[in-house]
């Protein structure tokens, strides 16, 4: 009697016995079948395929002959032969690569907002199945995973949803609907590991250079522990490399590859005196050195997706995939590319596979912004600190490009109501605490736990400063926060 846990093992053992006499050329098909059954093969396993239809037919005949020899039969109703595309275990497999099936993705996209911890755990479990297709999955899901802390099996507790958590829930579903096509690795192509780390998570993408561009093989991301969030930037970036290599070790072993990072001091990690490094750094560097010592710095110009776009997205809610689509039919962009000789436009590939036109004539990469998105970009930058005209122009023109950008910014800035100004006067020095308190408002800011504004309080007597997060700037909200603190 074979139980559920041992059924797969018994089947694979039988296949090993049947096919162990096969030569390397014929055994490849069995290897593919075993990988498909396990579905836990290392990220980016070596792909092998028949070189022609005739060779493929001979391989199939050899496999069928061996199955017939041992009295095993194939279920014809579940067998598909001689097709270029096939749906298998929730994946759509094509000659170009592998991607989640539309039906499975749609089921997750249509998933209603979980009401209990048990529902949320079920939703996150479905996302984990497709995690290798998602960039920065750990960071996007971090706030949702926080709800699971201290939970029990079949936990029916309601989830205390916040605005930020709801936004992340929607983003997780949106990112899956735009999941990148993961290409099959080619051992003849150059291999690279791009890594990055933020304050809350780390991530990496394993890529190879094929058809003139870097294409993803698999993504990796992981949430930082509480102690790891306190690491320095250098240590977090080093940890990202160390963790990514451990994750992709089955593919990277014995391969020549290069690590690309945006933390320049790390490129000298193997040239420094290890006596100055901490024990943790030494241990991680020794592990990395077993795979490669080739670490290179990648500037924003060469790593558009991993650096520039991710940093801009931290402060501006902008979808670069949608902008890339709108750029295709933008006549203004076509005129700028053909007529303006001072700008240097170059296509940059996004993780979704779409291409984004950017100007690389300056030290910063500047995406071209179609007309319908320009006001959103302006209000996002201006709303951070309400700078003057010159500062607003400098901040926007250093990040983006479009026709007459300086003129548009100045016109929009002049239409904004000026801050209230009063004449300078003399104020009596306060005699005790809280006799005079100066207040001001900052925002809107990127949402954090549902808060998008800050109320600043300064006591004139002690110069004590307090900053209070606010959900809105209604008078009632401000008064309650002021008296509460």
CSV table of C-alpha atoms in Angstrom, one decimal:
chain,number,residue,atom,x,y,z
A,1,UNK,CA,0.0,0.0,0.0
A,2,UNK,CA,1.5,3.3,-1.1
A,3,UNK,CA,0.5,6.4,0.7
A,4,UNK,CA,0.2,9.9,-0.7
A,5,UNK,CA,3.7,11.0,0.5
A,6,UNK,CA,5.5,8.0,-0.9
A,7,UNK,CA,3.6,7.7,-4.3
A,8,UNK,CA,5.9,10.1,-6.1
A,9,UNK,CA,9.0,8.6,-4.6
A,10,UNK,CA,7.9,5.1,-5.7
A,11,UNK,CA,7.1,6.3,-9.2
A,12,UNK,CA,10.5,8.1,-9.6
A,13,UNK,CA,12.3,5.1,-8.2
A,14,UNK,CA,10.6,2.9,-10.9
A,15,UNK,CA,11.5,5.3,-13.6
A,16,UNK,CA,15.1,5.4,-12.5
A,17,UNK,CA,15.3,1.6,-12.7
A,18,UNK,CA,13.8,1.5,-16.2
A,19,UNK,CA,15.8,4.3,-17.7
A,20,UNK,CA,19.2,3.9,-16.0
A,21,UNK,CA,20.6,2.0,-19.1
A,22,UNK,CA,19.8,4.9,-21.4
A,23,UNK,CA,22.6,6.9,-23.0
A,24,UNK,CA,22.8,10.6,-22.4
A,25,UNK,CA,21.1,11.6,-25.6
A,26,UNK,CA,18.0,9.4,-24.9
A,27,UNK,CA,17.8,9.9,-21.2
A,28,UNK,CA,17.1,13.7,-21.6
A,29,UNK,CA,13.4,13.1,-22.2
A,30,UNK,CA,13.0,11.1,-18.9
A,31,UNK,CA,14.9,13.9,-17.2
A,32,UNK,CA,12.4,16.5,-18.4
A,33,UNK,CA,9.5,14.3,-17.3
A,34,UNK,CA,11.0,13.9,-13.8
A,35,UNK,CA,11.5,17.7,-13.6
A,36,UNK,CA,8.0,18.3,-14.6
A,37,UNK,CA,6.6,15.9,-12.0
A,38,UNK,CA,8.7,17.3,-9.2
A,39,UNK,CA,8.1,21.0,-10.1
A,40,UNK,CA,10.7,21.8,-7.5
A,41,UNK,CA,13.7,21.8,-9.7
A,42,UNK,CA,16.3,24.5,-9.1
A,43,UNK,CA,15.5,27.9,-10.6
A,44,UNK,CA,16.7,27.9,-14.1
A,45,UNK,CA,17.4,24.3,-14.7
A,46,UNK,CA,19.4,23.3,-17.8
A,47,UNK,CA,17.0,22.9,-20.7
A,48,UNK,CA,17.7,20.2,-23.3
A,49,UNK,CA,15.6,19.6,-26.5
A,50,UNK,CA,15.7,17.6,-29.6
A,51,UNK,CA,17.6,19.2,-32.4
A,52,UNK,CA,15.1,18.2,-35.1
A,53,UNK,CA,11.7,16.5,-35.5
A,54,UNK,CA,13.3,13.3,-36.6
A,55,UNK,CA,15.6,13.2,-33.5
A,56,UNK,CA,12.6,14.0,-31.3
A,57,UNK,CA,10.6,11.1,-32.9
A,58,UNK,CA,13.5,8.7,-32.3
A,59,UNK,CA,13.7,9.8,-28.6
A,60,UNK,CA,10.0,9.2,-28.1
A,61,UNK,CA,10.2,5.8,-29.7
A,62,UNK,CA,13.0,4.8,-27.4
A,63,UNK,CA,11.0,5.9,-24.3
A,64,UNK,CA,7.8,4.2,-25.5
A,65,UNK,CA,9.7,1.0,-26.2
A,66,UNK,CA,11.2,1.0,-22.6
A,67,UNK,CA,7.8,1.6,-21.1
A,68,UNK,CA,6.3,-1.2,-23.1
A,69,UNK,CA,9.1,-3.5,-22.1
A,70,UNK,CA,8.1,-3.1,-18.4
A,71,UNK,CA,4.3,-3.3,-19.0
A,72,UNK,CA,3.6,0.4,-18.3
A,73,UNK,CA,0.9,2.3,-20.3
A,74,UNK,CA,0.5,6.0,-21.1
A,75,UNK,CA,-3.0,7.6,-20.6
A,76,UNK,CA,-3.7,9.0,-24.1
A,77,UNK,CA,-6.4,11.3,-22.8
A,78,UNK,CA,-3.8,13.1,-20.7
A,79,UNK,CA,-1.0,13.0,-23.3
A,80,UNK,CA,-0.1,15.8,-25.7
A,81,UNK,CA,2.5,15.3,-28.4
A,82,UNK,CA,4.0,17.5,-31.2
A,83,UNK,CA,2.8,20.9,-29.9
A,84,UNK,CA,4.7,24.1,-29.4
A,85,UNK,CA,2.6,25.4,-26.4
A,86,UNK,CA,1.2,23.4,-23.5
A,87,UNK,CA,-0.5,24.1,-20.2
A,88,UNK,CA,1.0,22.1,-17.4
A,89,UNK,CA,0.4,22.3,-13.6
A,90,UNK,CA,-0.7,26.0,-13.6
A,91,UNK,CA,2.0,27.1,-16.1
A,92,UNK,CA,1.9,28.0,-19.8
A,93,UNK,CA,5.0,26.6,-21.4
A,94,UNK,CA,6.1,28.0,-24.8
A,95,UNK,CA,9.3,27.9,-26.9
A,96,UNK,CA,10.2,31.3,-25.5
A,97,UNK,CA,9.7,30.5,-21.8
A,98,UNK,CA,7.2,29.9,-19.1
A,99,UNK,CA,4.5,32.0,-17.6
A,100,UNK,CA,1.5,31.5,-15.3
A,101,UNK,CA,-1.7,30.4,-17.0
A,102,UNK,CA,-4.4,33.1,-17.5
A,103,UNK,CA,-7.1,31.1,-15.7
A,104,UNK,CA,-5.0,30.7,-12.5
A,105,UNK,CA,-3.9,34.3,-12.6
A,106,UNK,CA,-7.5,35.5,-13.1
A,107,UNK,CA,-8.6,33.4,-10.1
A,108,UNK,CA,-6.1,35.3,-7.9
A,109,UNK,CA,-6.9,38.7,-9.4
A,110,UNK,CA,-10.6,38.1,-8.7
A,111,UNK,CA,-9.9,37.0,-5.1
A,112,UNK,CA,-11.9,39.1,-2.7
A,113,UNK,CA,-10.3,41.0,0.1
A,114,UNK,CA,-9.7,38.5,2.9
A,115,UNK,CA,-11.7,39.1,6.1
A,116,UNK,CA,-9.9,36.7,8.4
A,117,UNK,CA,-6.3,35.6,9.0
A,118,UNK,CA,-7.1,32.2,7.6
A,119,UNK,CA,-8.4,33.8,4.3
A,120,UNK,CA,-5.3,35.9,4.1
A,121,UNK,CA,-3.0,32.9,4.6
A,122,UNK,CA,-4.8,31.1,1.8
A,123,UNK,CA,-4.3,34.1,-0.5
A,124,UNK,CA,-0.6,34.4,0.3
A,125,UNK,CA,-0.2,30.7,-0.2
A,126,UNK,CA,-1.4,31.0,-3.8
A,127,UNK,CA,1.0,33.9,-4.5
A,128,UNK,CA,3.9,31.8,-3.2
A,129,UNK,CA,3.3,29.3,-5.9
A,130,UNK,CA,4.1,32.0,-8.5
A,131,UNK,CA,6.7,33.8,-6.5
A,132,UNK,CA,9.6,33.3,-8.9
A,133,UNK,CA,7.7,35.3,-11.5
A,134,UNK,CA,7.3,38.4,-9.3
A,135,UNK,CA,9.9,41.1,-8.7
A,136,UNK,CA,10.2,42.5,-5.2
A,137,UNK,CA,7.5,40.0,-4.0
A,138,UNK,CA,8.8,40.0,-0.4
A,139,UNK,CA,8.7,43.8,-0.1
A,140,UNK,CA,5.2,44.0,-1.6
A,141,UNK,CA,3.9,41.2,0.7
A,142,UNK,CA,5.7,42.3,3.9
A,143,UNK,CA,2.8,44.3,5.4
A,144,UNK,CA,0.4,41.4,4.6
A,145,UNK,CA,2.6,38.8,6.3
A,146,UNK,CA,2.8,41.0,9.4
A,147,UNK,CA,-0.9,40.2,9.9
A,148,UNK,CA,0.0,36.5,10.3
A,149,UNK,CA,2.4,37.0,13.2
A,150,UNK,CA,1.2,35.1,16.3
A,151,UNK,CA,-1.6,33.5,14.3
A,152,UNK,CA,-2.9,29.9,14.8
A,153,UNK,CA,-4.2,27.2,12.5
A,154,UNK,CA,-7.7,28.1,11.2
A,155,UNK,CA,-7.4,31.5,12.8
A,156,UNK,CA,-10.7,33.3,12.4
A,157,UNK,CA,-9.6,36.7,13.7
A,158,UNK,CA,-10.7,39.7,11.6
A,159,UNK,CA,-7.9,41.6,9.8
A,160,UNK,CA,-7.4,45.2,10.8
A,161,UNK,CA,-7.0,46.5,7.3
A,162,UNK,CA,-5.3,49.9,6.7
A,163,UNK,CA,-5.1,52.0,3.6
A,164,UNK,CA,-1.5,50.9,3.0
A,165,UNK,CA,-2.3,47.2,3.5
A,166,UNK,CA,-5.2,47.4,1.0
A,167,UNK,CA,-3.0,49.1,-1.6
A,168,UNK,CA,-0.4,46.3,-1.2
A,169,UNK,CA,-3.1,43.7,-1.5
A,170,UNK,CA,-4.2,45.2,-4.8
A,171,UNK,CA,-0.6,45.6,-6.0
A,172,UNK,CA,0.1,42.0,-5.3
A,173,UNK,CA,-2.7,41.0,-7.6
A,174,UNK,CA,-1.8,43.5,-10.2
A,175,UNK,CA,1.9,42.5,-10.3
A,176,UNK,CA,0.8,38.8,-10.8
A,177,UNK,CA,-1.3,39.9,-13.8
A,178,UNK,CA,1.8,41.5,-15.3
A,179,UNK,CA,4.1,38.6,-14.4
A,180,UNK,CA,7.3,38.5,-16.5
A,181,UNK,CA,7.9,35.8,-19.0
A,182,UNK,CA,10.7,33.6,-17.6
A,183,UNK,CA,13.0,32.4,-20.4
A,184,UNK,CA,14.7,29.1,-20.5
A,185,UNK,CA,18.4,29.3,-19.7
A,186,UNK,CA,20.9,28.9,-22.5
A,187,UNK,CA,24.3,27.6,-21.3
A,188,UNK,CA,26.0,29.3,-24.2
A,189,UNK,CA,24.8,32.8,-23.1
A,190,UNK,CA,26.4,35.2,-20.6
A,191,UNK,CA,24.9,34.8,-17.2
A,192,UNK,CA,24.4,37.6,-14.6
A,193,UNK,CA,22.9,38.0,-11.1
A,194,UNK,CA,21.4,41.4,-10.4
A,195,UNK,CA,20.8,42.1,-6.7
A,196,UNK,CA,19.4,44.9,-4.6
A,197,UNK,CA,18.3,45.6,-1.1
A,198,UNK,CA,15.9,48.1,0.6
A,199,UNK,CA,15.1,48.9,4.2
A,200,UNK,CA,12.6,46.1,4.4
A,201,UNK,CA,13.5,43.4,1.8
A,202,UNK,CA,16.1,42.1,-0.6
A,203,UNK,CA,15.7,40.8,-4.1
A,204,UNK,CA,17.6,39.5,-7.1
A,205,UNK,CA,17.0,38.5,-10.7
A,206,UNK,CA,18.9,35.8,-12.5
A,207,UNK,CA,19.3,36.8,-16.1
A,208,UNK,CA,21.1,35.8,-19.3
A,209,UNK,CA,22.1,37.9,-22.3
A,210,UNK,CA,20.2,36.6,-25.3
A,211,UNK,CA,19.0,38.3,-28.5
A,212,UNK,CA,20.9,41.5,-27.6
A,213,UNK,CA,19.2,42.0,-24.2
A,214,UNK,CA,19.2,40.7,-20.6
A,215,UNK,CA,16.2,38.4,-20.1
A,216,UNK,CA,15.0,37.1,-16.7
A,217,UNK,CA,15.3,33.4,-15.8
A,218,UNK,CA,13.8,33.7,-12.3
A,219,UNK,CA,13.2,36.3,-9.6
A,220,UNK,CA,14.1,36.0,-5.9
A,221,UNK,CA,13.0,38.1,-3.0
A,222,UNK,CA,12.9,37.8,0.8
A,223,UNK,CA,11.8,40.0,3.7
A,224,UNK,CA,14.5,41.2,6.0
A,225,UNK,CA,14.2,40.1,9.7
A,226,UNK,CA,14.0,42.7,12.4
A,227,UNK,CA,17.7,42.5,13.1
A,228,UNK,CA,18.6,42.6,9.5
A,229,UNK,CA,16.7,45.8,8.9
A,230,UNK,CA,19.2,47.5,11.3
A,231,UNK,CA,22.2,46.5,9.1
A,232,UNK,CA,24.1,49.2,7.2
A,233,UNK,CA,23.4,49.7,3.5
A,234,UNK,CA,26.7,47.9,2.7
A,235,UNK,CA,25.7,44.9,4.9
A,236,UNK,CA,22.2,44.7,3.5
A,237,UNK,CA,23.6,44.7,-0.1
A,238,UNK,CA,26.1,42.0,0.8
A,239,UNK,CA,23.4,39.9,2.5
A,240,UNK,CA,21.3,40.2,-0.7
A,241,UNK,CA,24.2,38.7,-2.8
A,242,UNK,CA,24.8,36.0,-0.2
A,243,UNK,CA,21.1,35.0,-0.1
A,244,UNK,CA,20.6,35.2,-3.8
A,245,UNK,CA,23.5,32.8,-4.5
A,246,UNK,CA,22.2,30.4,-1.9
A,247,UNK,CA,18.8,30.5,-3.6
A,248,UNK,CA,20.2,29.9,-7.1
A,249,UNK,CA,23.2,27.7,-6.1
A,250,UNK,CA,22.0,24.7,-8.0
A,251,UNK,CA,22.2,26.7,-11.3
A,252,UNK,CA,25.2,28.8,-10.5
A,253,UNK,CA,27.6,26.0,-9.4
A,254,UNK,CA,30.2,25.5,-12.0
A,255,UNK,CA,29.0,28.4,-14.1
A,256,UNK,CA,30.8,31.7,-15.0
A,257,UNK,CA,28.7,34.6,-14.0
A,258,UNK,CA,28.9,38.2,-12.9
A,259,UNK,CA,27.2,39.9,-10.0
A,260,UNK,CA,25.8,43.4,-10.7
A,261,UNK,CA,25.0,45.8,-7.8
A,262,UNK,CA,24.4,49.5,-7.3
A,263,UNK,CA,26.5,49.7,-4.1
A,264,UNK,CA,29.9,50.7,-5.5
A,265,UNK,CA,32.0,49.9,-2.3
A,266,UNK,CA,31.1,46.2,-2.6
A,267,UNK,CA,33.0,45.8,-5.8
A,268,UNK,CA,36.2,46.1,-3.7
A,269,UNK,CA,35.0,43.5,-1.1
A,270,UNK,CA,37.5,40.8,-2.2
A,271,UNK,CA,40.4,43.3,-2.3
A,272,UNK,CA,40.0,44.6,1.2
A,273,UNK,CA,41.9,43.3,4.3
A,274,UNK,CA,39.5,40.8,5.9
A,275,UNK,CA,40.9,41.7,9.3
A,276,UNK,CA,38.8,44.9,9.1
A,277,UNK,CA,35.6,42.9,8.2
A,278,UNK,CA,33.2,41.6,10.8
A,279,UNK,CA,32.9,37.8,11.3
A,280,UNK,CA,29.5,37.8,9.5
A,281,UNK,CA,31.0,39.7,6.5
A,282,UNK,CA,33.9,37.3,6.3
A,283,UNK,CA,31.6,34.2,6.4
A,284,UNK,CA,29.4,35.6,3.6
A,285,UNK,CA,32.3,36.7,1.4
A,286,UNK,CA,33.9,33.2,1.8
A,287,UNK,CA,30.6,31.6,0.6
A,288,UNK,CA,30.3,34.0,-2.3
A,289,UNK,CA,33.9,33.4,-3.4
A,290,UNK,CA,33.1,29.7,-3.9
A,291,UNK,CA,30.9,30.7,-6.8
A,292,UNK,CA,32.4,33.9,-8.2
A,293,UNK,CA,34.5,36.9,-7.3
A,294,UNK,CA,33.3,39.0,-10.2
A,295,UNK,CA,31.3,41.9,-8.7
A,296,UNK,CA,30.6,44.9,-10.8
A,297,UNK,CA,28.9,48.2,-10.2
A,298,UNK,CA,25.9,49.0,-12.4
A,299,UNK,CA,24.9,52.6,-12.8
A,300,UNK,CA,21.4,53.7,-13.4
A,301,UNK,CA,22.1,54.1,-17.1
A,302,UNK,CA,22.8,50.4,-17.4
A,303,UNK,CA,20.3,49.1,-14.8
A,304,UNK,CA,17.3,51.1,-15.5
A,305,UNK,CA,14.8,48.8,-14.0
A,306,UNK,CA,16.6,47.8,-10.8
A,307,UNK,CA,17.8,51.3,-9.9
A,308,UNK,CA,16.2,54.4,-11.4
A,309,UNK,CA,12.6,53.1,-11.7
A,310,UNK,CA,12.5,51.5,-8.3
A,311,UNK,CA,13.8,54.6,-6.6
A,312,UNK,CA,11.3,56.9,-8.4
A,313,UNK,CA,8.5,54.5,-7.6
A,314,UNK,CA,9.2,54.8,-3.9
A,315,UNK,CA,8.0,58.4,-4.0
A,316,UNK,CA,5.6,58.6,-7.0
A,317,UNK,CA,2.7,56.3,-7.8
A,318,UNK,CA,3.5,55.8,-11.4
A,319,UNK,CA,3.1,52.7,-13.6
A,320,UNK,CA,6.0,52.5,-16.0
A,321,UNK,CA,4.3,49.6,-17.9
A,322,UNK,CA,1.4,51.9,-18.8
A,323,UNK,CA,3.7,54.7,-19.8
A,324,UNK,CA,5.6,52.4,-22.0
A,325,UNK,CA,2.4,51.4,-23.8
A,326,UNK,CA,1.3,55.1,-24.2
A,327,UNK,CA,4.8,55.9,-25.6
A,328,UNK,CA,4.2,53.7,-28.6
A,329,UNK,CA,1.7,56.0,-30.3
A,330,UNK,CA,3.1,59.3,-29.0
A,331,UNK,CA,3.8,61.7,-31.8
A,332,UNK,CA,5.6,64.2,-29.6
A,333,UNK,CA,8.1,61.5,-28.6
A,334,UNK,CA,8.7,60.6,-32.2
A,335,UNK,CA,9.4,64.3,-33.0
A,336,UNK,CA,11.8,64.7,-30.0
A,337,UNK,CA,13.7,61.6,-31.1
A,338,UNK,CA,14.1,62.7,-34.7
A,339,UNK,CA,14.5,66.5,-34.3
A,340,UNK,CA,16.1,67.2,-31.0
A,341,UNK,CA,19.8,66.4,-31.3
A,342,UNK,CA,20.7,67.4,-27.7
A,343,UNK,CA,18.8,64.5,-26.3
A,344,UNK,CA,19.9,60.9,-26.6
A,345,UNK,CA,17.0,58.4,-26.4
A,346,UNK,CA,17.4,54.8,-25.7
A,347,UNK,CA,15.0,51.9,-25.1
A,348,UNK,CA,15.1,50.2,-21.7
A,349,UNK,CA,13.5,46.8,-21.1
A,350,UNK,CA,11.1,46.6,-18.1
A,351,UNK,CA,10.6,43.3,-16.1
A,352,UNK,CA,7.3,42.9,-17.9
A,353,UNK,CA,9.1,42.7,-21.3
A,354,UNK,CA,7.9,46.1,-22.4
A,355,UNK,CA,10.3,48.8,-23.5
A,356,UNK,CA,10.5,52.3,-22.1
A,357,UNK,CA,12.0,55.3,-24.0
A,358,UNK,CA,14.4,57.3,-21.8
A,359,UNK,CA,16.9,60.2,-22.3
A,360,UNK,CA,20.4,59.3,-21.3
A,361,UNK,CA,22.1,62.6,-22.2
A,362,UNK,CA,22.5,63.5,-18.5
A,363,UNK,CA,23.9,61.7,-15.5
A,364,UNK,CA,20.4,60.6,-14.6
A,365,UNK,CA,18.1,58.4,-16.7
A,366,UNK,CA,15.0,60.4,-17.6
A,367,UNK,CA,11.9,58.6,-18.8
A,368,UNK,CA,9.7,60.4,-21.4
A,369,UNK,CA,6.3,61.2,-19.8
A,370,UNK,CA,3.2,61.3,-22.1
A,371,UNK,CA,0.9,64.3,-21.6
A,372,UNK,CA,-1.8,62.5,-19.6
A,373,UNK,CA,0.7,61.6,-16.8
A,374,UNK,CA,2.5,64.9,-16.5
A,375,UNK,CA,0.2,66.6,-13.9
A,376,UNK,CA,0.4,63.5,-11.7
A,377,UNK,CA,4.2,63.6,-11.8
A,378,UNK,CA,4.2,67.4,-11.0
A,379,UNK,CA,1.8,67.1,-8.0
A,380,UNK,CA,3.7,64.2,-6.6
A,381,UNK,CA,7.1,65.9,-6.6
A,382,UNK,CA,5.7,69.3,-5.6
A,383,UNK,CA,3.6,67.9,-2.8
A,384,UNK,CA,6.6,66.5,-1.0
A,385,UNK,CA,7.8,69.9,0.3
A,386,UNK,CA,6.1,72.7,-1.7
A,387,UNK,CA,9.4,74.0,-3.1
A,388,UNK,CA,9.7,77.2,-5.1
A,389,UNK,CA,9.6,77.5,-8.9
A,390,UNK,CA,13.4,77.0,-9.5
A,391,UNK,CA,13.6,74.0,-7.2
A,392,UNK,CA,10.5,72.4,-8.6
A,393,UNK,CA,11.9,72.9,-12.2
A,394,UNK,CA,15.2,71.4,-11.1
A,395,UNK,CA,13.7,68.4,-9.4
A,396,UNK,CA,11.4,67.5,-12.3
A,397,UNK,CA,13.7,68.1,-15.2
A,398,UNK,CA,16.4,66.0,-13.5
A,399,UNK,CA,14.0,63.0,-13.4
A,400,UNK,CA,11.8,63.3,-16.4
A,401,UNK,CA,11.7,64.7,-20.0
A,402,UNK,CA,8.9,66.0,-22.3
A,403,UNK,CA,8.5,68.9,-24.7
A,404,UNK,CA,8.4,72.4,-23.0
A,405,UNK,CA,8.8,70.8,-19.6
A,406,UNK,CA,10.2,74.0,-18.1
A,407,UNK,CA,7.3,76.1,-19.4
A,408,UNK,CA,4.7,73.7,-18.2
A,409,UNK,CA,6.2,73.5,-14.7
A,410,UNK,CA,6.3,77.3,-14.3
A,411,UNK,CA,2.7,77.7,-15.5
A,412,UNK,CA,1.5,75.0,-13.1
A,413,UNK,CA,3.5,76.4,-10.2
A,414,UNK,CA,2.1,80.0,-10.7
A,415,UNK,CA,-1.5,78.6,-10.6
A,416,UNK,CA,-0.9,77.2,-7.1
A,417,UNK,CA,-2.2,79.4,-4.3
A,418,UNK,CA,0.7,81.0,-2.5
A,419,UNK,CA,1.3,80.2,1.1
A,420,UNK,CA,0.0,82.7,3.6
A,421,UNK,CA,2.5,85.3,4.3
A,422,UNK,CA,2.6,87.8,7.2
A,423,UNK,CA,4.7,90.7,8.0
A,424,UNK,CA,7.6,90.2,10.3
A,425,UNK,CA,6.8,91.2,13.9
A,426,UNK,CA,8.1,90.9,17.4
A,427,UNK,CA,6.9,88.0,19.6
A,428,UNK,CA,7.0,88.1,23.4
A,429,UNK,CA,9.3,85.5,24.8
A,430,UNK,CA,7.2,82.7,26.5
A,431,UNK,CA,7.4,82.2,30.2
A,432,UNK,CA,6.5,78.5,30.4
A,433,UNK,CA,6.1,75.4,28.3
A,434,UNK,CA,3.3,75.2,25.7
A,435,UNK,CA,2.5,78.9,26.0
A,436,UNK,CA,3.3,79.3,22.3
A,437,UNK,CA,3.3,76.4,19.9
A,438,UNK,CA,4.1,76.7,16.2
A,439,UNK,CA,2.4,74.3,13.9
A,440,UNK,CA,2.6,73.4,10.2
A,441,UNK,CA,1.4,70.7,7.8
A,442,UNK,CA,3.5,68.5,5.4
A,443,UNK,CA,2.0,66.4,2.6
A,444,UNK,CA,0.6,64.6,0.9
A,445,UNK,CA,3.3,62.0,1.3
A,446,UNK,CA,3.6,58.3,0.2
A,447,UNK,CA,1.1,56.4,2.4
A,448,UNK,CA,2.4,54.7,5.5
A,449,UNK,CA,-0.1,52.7,7.6
A,450,UNK,CA,-2.8,54.8,6.1
A,451,UNK,CA,-1.2,58.1,7.0
A,452,UNK,CA,-0.3,60.6,4.2
A,453,UNK,CA,0.3,63.9,6.1
A,454,UNK,CA,2.4,65.1,9.0
A,455,UNK,CA,1.6,67.8,11.6
A,456,UNK,CA,4.7,69.5,13.0
A,457,UNK,CA,4.7,71.1,16.4
A,458,UNK,CA,7.4,73.2,17.9
A,459,UNK,CA,7.2,74.6,21.5
A,460,UNK,CA,8.9,78.1,21.5
A,461,UNK,CA,9.9,77.8,25.2
A,462,UNK,CA,11.8,74.5,25.0
A,463,UNK,CA,12.3,74.2,21.2
A,464,UNK,CA,10.9,70.7,21.5
A,465,UNK,CA,9.7,69.3,18.2
A,466,UNK,CA,7.0,66.7,17.6
A,467,UNK,CA,5.9,65.3,14.2
A,468,UNK,CA,2.5,63.6,14.2
A,469,UNK,CA,1.2,61.4,11.2
A,470,UNK,CA,-2.3,62.2,10.0
A,471,UNK,CA,-4.8,60.4,7.8
A,472,UNK,CA,-6.1,63.8,6.5
A,473,UNK,CA,-5.8,67.5,7.2
A,474,UNK,CA,-9.4,68.3,8.3
A,475,UNK,CA,-9.6,70.7,11.1
A,476,UNK,CA,-11.2,68.1,13.4
A,477,UNK,CA,-8.4,65.7,12.8
A,478,UNK,CA,-5.7,68.3,13.5
A,479,UNK,CA,-7.3,69.5,16.7
A,480,UNK,CA,-7.8,66.0,18.1
A,481,UNK,CA,-4.2,65.0,17.3
A,482,UNK,CA,-2.9,68.3,18.8
A,483,UNK,CA,-4.7,67.8,22.1
A,484,UNK,CA,-4.0,64.1,22.3
A,485,UNK,CA,-0.3,64.6,22.1
